[in-house]
Short mmCIF file of C-alpha atoms in Angstrom, two decimals:
data_model
loop_
_atom_site.label_atom_id
_atom_site.label_comp_id
_atom_site.label_asym_id
_atom_site.label_seq_id
_atom_site.Cartn_x
_atom_site.Cartn_y
_atom_site.Cartn_z
CA UNK A 9 119.30 109.62 98.26
CA UNK A 10 119.72 113.19 101.33
CA UNK A 11 116.07 112.86 101.47
CA UNK A 12 116.44 109.29 102.99
CA UNK A 13 119.87 109.64 104.34
CA UNK A 14 118.18 112.94 106.16
CA UNK A 15 114.55 110.36 107.24
CA UNK A 16 117.10 107.68 108.85
CA UNK A 17 119.88 110.02 110.49
CA UNK A 18 116.08 111.75 111.89
CA UNK A 19 115.48 108.78 114.19
CA UNK A 20 119.42 109.26 115.73
CA UNK A 21 120.88 106.38 113.01
CA UNK A 22 117.93 103.92 113.31
CA UNK A 23 114.90 102.92 111.40
CA UNK A 24 111.93 104.68 111.44
CA UNK A 25 109.83 100.96 111.10
CA UNK A 26 112.14 98.61 112.88
CA UNK A 27 109.35 96.12 114.12
CA UNK A 28 107.68 95.92 111.07
CA UNK A 29 110.80 94.53 109.31
CA UNK A 30 111.91 92.10 111.90
CA UNK A 31 108.53 90.33 112.24
CA UNK A 32 107.35 87.29 111.72
CA UNK A 33 105.60 86.98 108.89
CA UNK A 34 102.28 86.14 110.46
CA UNK A 35 103.02 88.56 112.77
CA UNK A 36 103.61 91.69 110.16
CA UNK A 37 99.58 90.02 108.75
CA UNK A 38 97.72 90.14 111.98
CA UNK A 39 97.06 93.64 113.39
CA UNK A 40 97.52 93.71 116.88
CA UNK A 41 100.03 91.64 116.76
CA UNK A 42 102.85 93.77 117.81
CA UNK A 43 103.15 93.94 121.43
CA UNK A 44 101.68 97.29 123.09
CA UNK A 45 105.60 98.50 124.68
CA UNK A 46 107.07 97.94 120.95
CA UNK A 47 104.34 100.51 118.92
CA UNK A 48 105.18 102.43 117.52
CA UNK A 49 103.79 106.28 116.53
CA UNK A 50 102.43 106.12 113.13
CA UNK A 51 104.48 108.75 110.91
CA UNK A 52 103.70 111.56 108.59
CA UNK A 53 101.54 111.34 105.71
CA UNK A 54 104.70 112.05 103.35
CA UNK A 55 106.99 109.33 104.62
CA UNK A 56 103.92 106.84 104.72
CA UNK A 57 103.25 107.43 101.39
CA UNK A 58 107.28 106.68 100.41
CA UNK A 59 106.65 103.24 102.58
CA UNK A 60 106.41 100.08 100.59
CA UNK A 61 102.81 98.71 100.03
CA UNK A 62 103.50 95.62 101.41
CA UNK A 63 105.20 97.54 104.11
CA UNK A 64 100.90 99.14 105.27
CA UNK A 65 99.17 97.74 107.96
CA UNK A 66 96.57 96.47 105.88
CA UNK A 67 93.12 94.09 107.37
CA UNK A 68 93.42 90.39 107.32
CA UNK A 69 90.88 87.25 107.59
CA UNK A 70 92.11 85.79 110.96
CA UNK A 71 93.77 82.33 109.92
CA UNK A 72 92.16 79.00 110.87
CA UNK A 73 93.40 77.19 114.33
CA UNK A 74 94.59 73.90 112.24
CA UNK A 75 94.21 72.51 115.63
CA UNK A 76 89.91 72.23 114.75
CA UNK A 77 89.85 71.63 111.37
CA UNK A 78 91.50 69.02 109.37
CA UNK A 79 90.02 66.12 111.93
CA UNK A 80 88.48 62.86 110.57
CA UNK A 81 84.74 63.39 108.99
CA UNK A 82 84.17 66.97 110.73
CA UNK A 83 87.09 68.47 108.42
CA UNK A 84 86.24 66.97 105.63
CA UNK A 85 82.93 68.99 103.86
CA UNK A 86 79.34 68.40 103.79
CA UNK A 87 78.36 66.76 101.34
CA UNK A 88 81.61 64.43 101.68
CA UNK A 89 80.60 64.45 105.14
CA UNK A 90 77.71 62.39 103.85
CA UNK A 91 79.58 59.91 101.42
CA UNK A 92 81.62 58.85 104.65
CA UNK A 93 78.87 57.85 106.99
CA UNK A 94 76.97 56.33 103.83
CA UNK A 95 80.30 54.09 103.78
CA UNK A 96 80.80 53.20 107.58
CA UNK A 97 76.98 52.05 107.77
CA UNK A 98 77.21 50.14 104.89
CA UNK A 99 80.56 48.64 106.50
CA UNK A 100 79.09 48.34 109.85
CA UNK A 101 75.73 46.32 108.14
CA UNK A 102 77.80 43.79 105.93
CA UNK A 103 79.89 43.18 108.84
CA UNK A 104 77.18 42.26 111.36
CA UNK A 105 75.12 40.10 108.43
CA UNK A 106 79.07 38.28 108.26
CA UNK A 107 79.14 37.63 111.93
CA UNK A 108 75.31 36.33 112.06
CA UNK A 109 75.11 34.15 109.55
CA UNK A 110 78.89 33.04 110.38
CA UNK A 111 77.17 32.30 113.90
CA UNK A 112 73.81 30.56 112.48
CA UNK A 113 76.32 28.45 110.11
CA UNK A 114 77.92 26.79 112.67
CA UNK A 115 75.04 27.04 115.25
CA UNK A 116 73.52 23.36 116.11
CA UNK A 117 70.39 23.52 113.99
CA UNK A 118 67.66 25.18 115.22
CA UNK A 119 64.34 26.70 113.45
CA UNK A 120 66.35 29.39 112.23
CA UNK A 121 68.49 27.58 109.97
CA UNK A 122 65.96 24.50 108.57
CA UNK A 123 63.70 27.84 107.80
CA UNK A 124 66.63 29.94 105.80
CA UNK A 125 69.58 27.15 105.61
CA UNK A 126 69.48 27.98 102.01
CA UNK A 127 70.27 31.33 102.54
CA UNK A 128 72.60 31.18 104.61
CA UNK A 129 74.47 28.27 102.97
CA UNK A 130 74.02 30.91 99.60
CA UNK A 131 76.17 33.39 101.74
CA UNK A 132 78.48 31.25 103.36
CA UNK A 133 79.88 29.07 100.60
CA UNK A 134 82.31 28.56 99.12
CA UNK A 135 84.33 32.17 100.26
CA UNK A 136 83.22 31.52 104.04
CA UNK A 137 83.40 27.72 104.48
CA UNK A 138 84.20 27.12 107.97
CA UNK A 139 84.12 23.48 109.14
CA UNK A 140 84.22 24.62 113.20
CA UNK A 141 81.30 23.93 115.42
CA UNK A 142 80.24 26.37 117.89
CA UNK A 143 79.24 23.55 120.20
CA UNK A 144 80.94 20.38 120.23
CA UNK A 145 79.65 17.72 121.24
CA UNK A 146 76.03 18.99 120.55
CA UNK A 147 73.94 20.18 122.87
CA UNK A 148 70.82 17.91 123.76
CA UNK A 149 67.88 19.38 122.35
CA UNK A 150 66.11 15.77 124.32
CA UNK A 151 65.00 15.15 127.90
CA UNK A 152 66.23 11.81 129.19
CA UNK A 153 65.31 10.07 132.69
CA UNK A 154 65.86 7.01 134.65
CA UNK A 155 64.02 4.55 136.08
CA UNK A 156 64.54 1.87 137.88
CA UNK A 157 62.34 -1.04 139.34
CA UNK A 158 62.75 -4.02 141.82
CA UNK A 159 61.31 -7.59 142.85
CA UNK A 160 61.31 -7.55 146.32
CA UNK A 161 60.84 -10.47 148.56
CA UNK A 162 58.82 -10.56 151.99
CA UNK A 163 57.34 -13.22 153.55
CA UNK A 164 54.28 -12.38 151.69
CA UNK A 165 56.52 -13.43 148.75
CA UNK A 166 57.80 -12.11 145.40
CA UNK A 167 56.10 -8.54 144.41
CA UNK A 168 57.60 -6.14 141.49
CA UNK A 169 57.53 -2.62 142.64
CA UNK A 170 56.44 0.23 140.95
CA UNK A 171 59.06 2.12 138.32
CA UNK A 172 61.25 4.63 140.49
CA UNK A 173 62.09 7.88 138.84
CA UNK A 174 65.44 8.63 139.52
CA UNK A 175 66.31 11.81 137.60
CA UNK A 176 63.24 12.84 139.11
CA UNK A 177 64.52 12.88 142.38
CA UNK A 178 67.01 14.65 141.57
CA UNK A 179 66.17 17.36 139.43
CA UNK A 180 64.15 17.76 143.22
CA UNK A 181 67.02 18.84 144.54
CA UNK A 182 68.61 21.58 142.15
CA UNK A 183 65.21 23.23 141.29
CA UNK A 184 65.16 26.07 143.72
CA UNK A 185 68.93 25.34 145.25
CA UNK A 186 71.83 27.95 144.76
CA UNK A 187 74.25 25.28 145.78
CA UNK A 188 72.66 22.09 144.88
CA UNK A 189 75.07 19.04 144.64
CA UNK A 190 77.06 17.52 142.03
CA UNK A 191 76.10 14.07 143.01
CA UNK A 192 72.88 15.83 141.89
CA UNK A 193 73.46 17.40 138.93
CA UNK A 194 76.29 14.85 137.62
CA UNK A 195 76.15 11.16 139.05
CA UNK A 196 73.03 9.51 137.21
CA UNK A 197 74.11 11.14 134.06
CA UNK A 198 76.74 10.53 133.37
CA UNK A 199 76.70 7.44 134.69
CA UNK A 200 73.85 6.45 132.47
CA UNK A 201 75.72 8.25 129.89
CA UNK A 202 78.79 6.01 130.23
CA UNK A 203 76.35 3.24 129.85
CA UNK A 204 74.76 4.24 127.26
CA UNK A 205 78.14 4.38 125.25
CA UNK A 206 79.90 1.18 125.96
CA UNK A 207 76.10 -0.93 124.84
CA UNK A 208 75.11 -1.11 121.28
CA UNK A 209 71.29 -0.61 120.92
CA UNK A 210 70.14 -4.79 121.96
CA UNK A 211 72.19 -3.67 125.46
CA UNK A 212 75.31 -5.98 124.89
CA UNK A 213 78.98 -4.22 125.91
CA UNK A 214 81.18 -2.80 122.58
CA UNK A 215 84.05 -2.24 124.51
CA UNK A 216 86.13 -3.28 127.33
CA UNK A 217 84.40 -0.76 129.63
CA UNK A 218 80.85 -2.88 129.14
CA UNK A 219 80.99 -4.52 131.99
CA UNK A 220 82.54 -1.67 134.44
CA UNK A 221 80.03 0.80 133.28
CA UNK A 222 76.79 -1.63 134.71
CA UNK A 223 78.25 -1.83 137.43
CA UNK A 224 78.25 1.44 138.13
CA UNK A 225 74.73 2.51 136.74
CA UNK A 226 73.20 -0.98 139.10
CA UNK A 227 75.19 0.36 142.35
CA UNK A 228 73.58 4.13 141.43
CA UNK A 229 70.28 2.00 141.50
CA UNK A 230 70.94 -0.03 144.63
CA UNK A 231 72.19 2.98 147.12
CA UNK A 232 69.16 4.65 145.99
CA UNK A 233 66.65 2.09 146.38
CA UNK A 234 68.46 1.18 150.47
CA UNK A 235 67.08 4.78 150.55
CA UNK A 236 63.60 3.15 150.77
CA UNK A 237 61.28 0.79 153.06
CA UNK A 238 60.29 -2.09 151.00
CA UNK A 239 59.64 -3.88 153.49
CA UNK A 240 60.99 -6.92 152.40
CA UNK A 241 65.08 -7.57 150.28
CA UNK A 242 65.82 -6.88 147.19
CA UNK A 243 66.80 -9.31 144.57
CA UNK A 244 66.86 -8.43 141.08
CA UNK A 245 66.56 -4.55 139.42
CA UNK A 246 65.99 -2.83 136.39
CA UNK A 247 65.93 0.17 135.06
CA UNK A 248 65.25 2.13 131.85
CA UNK A 249 65.47 5.36 130.08
CA UNK A 250 62.61 7.78 128.57
CA UNK A 251 63.74 10.46 125.69
CA UNK A 252 60.85 12.76 124.52
CA UNK A 253 61.92 15.12 122.23
CA UNK A 254 61.92 19.19 123.43
CA UNK A 255 59.17 20.42 122.73
CA UNK A 256 59.30 23.56 120.02
CA UNK A 257 58.72 27.12 121.43
CA UNK A 258 55.20 28.42 120.77
CA UNK A 259 56.37 30.62 118.16
CA UNK A 260 57.42 27.64 115.83
CA UNK A 261 55.32 26.25 113.00
CA UNK A 262 58.46 23.22 113.98
CA UNK A 263 56.21 19.50 114.61
CA UNK A 264 57.46 17.56 117.12
CA UNK A 265 56.97 14.61 118.76
CA UNK A 266 57.12 14.55 122.30
CA UNK A 267 55.85 10.77 123.28
CA UNK A 268 58.73 9.85 125.41
CA UNK A 269 60.36 6.79 123.78
CA UNK A 270 62.13 3.86 125.99
CA UNK A 271 64.80 1.33 125.88
CA UNK A 272 64.46 -1.43 128.80
CA UNK A 273 67.35 -2.96 130.41
CA UNK A 274 67.41 -6.60 131.34
CA UNK A 275 66.61 -7.88 134.99
CA UNK A 276 69.87 -7.76 136.97
CA UNK A 277 69.85 -9.97 139.82
CA UNK A 278 71.57 -8.04 142.62
CA UNK A 279 74.93 -8.57 144.31
CA UNK A 280 76.78 -7.64 147.69
CA UNK A 281 78.88 -5.52 145.19
CA UNK A 282 75.71 -4.22 143.68
CA UNK A 283 74.67 -2.70 147.36
CA UNK A 284 75.61 0.44 149.09
CA UNK A 285 79.17 -0.17 151.12
CA UNK A 286 77.64 -0.54 154.65
CA UNK A 287 74.94 -2.56 153.42
CA UNK A 288 77.65 -5.16 151.81
CA UNK A 289 79.67 -5.74 154.76
CA UNK A 290 76.71 -6.62 155.96
CA UNK A 291 76.25 -9.30 153.66
CA UNK A 292 79.25 -10.50 153.60
CA UNK A 293 79.25 -11.04 157.76
CA UNK A 294 76.13 -12.20 157.28
CA UNK A 295 77.93 -14.61 154.41
CA UNK A 296 80.31 -15.71 156.85
CA UNK A 297 78.28 -16.02 160.19
CA UNK A 298 76.63 -19.41 157.72
CA UNK A 299 79.50 -20.71 156.33
CA UNK A 300 80.48 -20.81 160.26
CA UNK A 301 77.71 -23.10 161.35
#
């Protein structure tokens, strides 16, 4: 006890190792953690021998930085990284397959669905059944062209013109045009759809809009015919549609007939209401003049 008292008093009543006792555990285990201005002189061999072994400066391995390790897959060992990569690849493959199968299931009929339809159905039903369609209504898979011809009366008598392809005339105004007219794109197409949807296969109206659709189509036809000079008066007109299926791509083995199917409408007698607005006014004025005479 006297020797310990002498050692403490020799230092002025202070412990010879205050920094070693008051430092945190990390600083005590890490060499060089003591600042240079707080470094102490190593005691003599006789004094250090009496210190506990825990207080003796011993080299230790560096502590790994927790901000570098333990993040995601990189924090795993190599075998676990391989297993995790394989699991993620399998999940991604299943997700892509599911999306592709659902897309083909709800898409309109095409070459892939016709060839692999049973495989798609086995994947979808019953767990992944879909009650919606990708496109509604079904996109057109046919080319529909509307033709018109006229019966013209002139000084030589009555004659019938050749069929004029109204759809082809609209297509010429659309191709190569950066800003095509909505009239060229929609007027004839929607007018014909309006007529077809309001008439049966025998061209008889199936509702109240049948007569309206007929008058609309007749006015469109007369508007196009009035742009041409046939050298006489148009008394009657007749329309027809030519419907042909879109040819399959060259790599497809599907066989589809592209021969057009015609739907011929009856002859219609032209009335003043069927003529363009200026022609209709002239016709009404002429009729009034004849009545006054």
